[in-house]
PDB file of C-alpha atoms in Angstrom:
ATOM      1  CA  MET A   1      -0.098   0.088   0.099  1.00 52.00           C
ATOM      2  CA  ASP A   2       2.683   2.429   0.830  1.00 55.00           C
ATOM      3  CA  ARG A   3       4.272   2.047  -2.346  1.00 63.00           C
ATOM      4  CA  LEU A   4       0.866   2.809  -4.472  1.00 59.00           C
ATOM      5  CA  LEU A   5       1.100   5.929  -2.421  1.00 58.00           C
ATOM      6  CA  THR A   6       4.398   6.934  -3.318  1.00 62.00           C
ATOM      7  CA  ARG A   7       3.802   6.238  -7.008  1.00 63.00           C
ATOM      8  CA  ARG A   8       1.114   8.385  -6.931  1.00 66.00           C
ATOM      9  CA  ALA A   9       2.873  11.114  -5.284  1.00 64.00           C
ATOM     10  CA  TRP A  10       5.416  10.959  -7.676  1.00 65.00           C
ATOM     11  CA  LYS A  11       2.830  11.212 -10.538  1.00 68.00           C
ATOM     12  CA  ASP A  12       1.387  14.166  -8.753  1.00 71.00           C
ATOM     13  CA  GLU A  13       5.007  15.839  -8.517  1.00 74.00           C
ATOM     14  CA  PHE A  14       5.325  15.227 -12.169  1.00 67.00           C
ATOM     15  CA  TRP A  15       2.394  17.262 -13.080  1.00 70.00           C
ATOM     16  CA  GLN A  16       3.421  20.221 -10.619  1.00 79.00           C
ATOM     17  CA  ASN A  17       7.069  20.642 -12.395  1.00 79.00           C
ATOM     18  CA  PRO A  18       6.606  23.236 -15.246  1.00 80.00           C
ATOM     19  CA  TRP A  19       9.631  21.835 -16.854  1.00 82.00           C
ATOM     20  CA  ASP A  20       8.191  18.495 -17.328  1.00 79.00           C
ATOM     21  CA  GLN A  21       4.968  19.925 -18.566  1.00 82.00           C
ATOM     22  CA  GLY A  22       7.136  21.976 -21.110  1.00 89.00           C
ATOM     23  CA  GLY A  23       8.833  18.986 -22.423  1.00 89.00           C
ATOM     24  CA  LEU A  24       5.887  16.988 -22.859  1.00 90.00           C
ATOM     25  CA  ALA A  25       4.051  20.063 -24.945  1.00 92.00           C
ATOM     26  CA  VAL A  26       7.310  20.169 -27.176  1.00 95.00           C
ATOM     27  CA  ILE A  27       7.290  16.494 -27.586  1.00 96.00           C
ATOM     28  CA  CYS A  28       3.444  16.440 -28.493  1.00 96.00           C
ATOM     29  CA  LEU A  29       3.897  19.608 -30.851  1.00 97.00           C
ATOM     30  CA  PHE A  30       6.745  17.692 -32.703  1.00 98.00           C
ATOM     31  CA  ILE A  31       4.755  14.616 -33.022  1.00 98.00           C
ATOM     32  CA  THR A  32       2.006  16.388 -34.471  1.00 98.00           C
ATOM     33  CA  THR A  33       4.353  18.425 -36.893  1.00 98.00           C
ATOM     34  CA  VAL A  34       5.567  15.356 -38.418  1.00 97.00           C
ATOM     35  CA  LEU A  35       2.324  13.733 -38.691  1.00 97.00           C
ATOM     36  CA  PHE A  36       0.893  16.998 -40.494  1.00 97.00           C
ATOM     37  CA  LEU A  37       3.660  17.127 -42.749  1.00 96.00           C
ATOM     38  CA  THR A  38       3.262  13.440 -43.784  1.00 95.00           C
ATOM     39  CA  LEU A  39      -0.380  14.067 -44.353  1.00 95.00           C
ATOM     40  CA  PHE A  40       0.424  16.981 -46.479  1.00 94.00           C
ATOM     41  CA  ALA A  41       2.896  15.159 -48.548  1.00 92.00           C
ATOM     42  CA  ILE A  42       0.663  12.406 -49.044  1.00 92.00           C
ATOM     43  CA  LEU A  43      -2.202  14.376 -49.633  1.00 90.00           C
ATOM     44  CA  PHE A  44      -0.296  16.355 -52.576  1.00 89.00           C
ATOM     45  CA  GLY A  45       1.588  13.640 -53.855  1.00 88.00           C
ATOM     46  CA  LEU A  46      -1.783  11.757 -54.754  1.00 83.00           C
ATOM     47  CA  LEU A  47      -3.109  14.805 -56.560  1.00 77.00           C
ATOM     48  CA  PRO A  48      -2.592  14.805 -60.519  1.00 79.00           C
ATOM     49  CA  PRO A  49      -0.742  17.729 -61.498  1.00 77.00           C
ATOM     50  CA  LEU A  50      -2.543  20.971 -63.026  1.00 76.00           C
ATOM     51  CA  ASP A  51      -2.217  21.138 -66.753  1.00 77.00           C
ATOM     52  CA  ARG A  52      -0.867  24.693 -67.098  1.00 77.00           C
ATOM     53  CA  VAL A  53      -1.921  26.603 -70.730  1.00 72.00           C
ATOM     54  CA  ASN A  54       0.737  28.892 -71.718  1.00 71.00           C
ATOM     55  CA  PRO A  55      -1.497  31.905 -73.316  1.00 70.00           C
ATOM     56  CA  CYS A  56       1.508  32.684 -75.713  1.00 74.00           C
ATOM     57  CA  GLU A  57       1.198  29.243 -77.165  1.00 66.00           C
ATOM     58  CA  GLU A  58      -2.725  29.198 -77.740  1.00 58.00           C
ATOM     59  CA  SER A  59      -3.139  31.180 -81.051  1.00 53.00           C
TER      60      SER A  59
END
């Protein structure tokens, strides 16, 4: 029982430390950025390129 209370106290102590919270936020932002860039690359890699028409060659 004592071990359970010390484990809970350690978890409570973790959330009180702003450096731990900041580190967790940076890790989450990094993972989110990597996932967003991967999704961006997949999305625009699958779309076909647009056909561009040069107005000078259209006569």
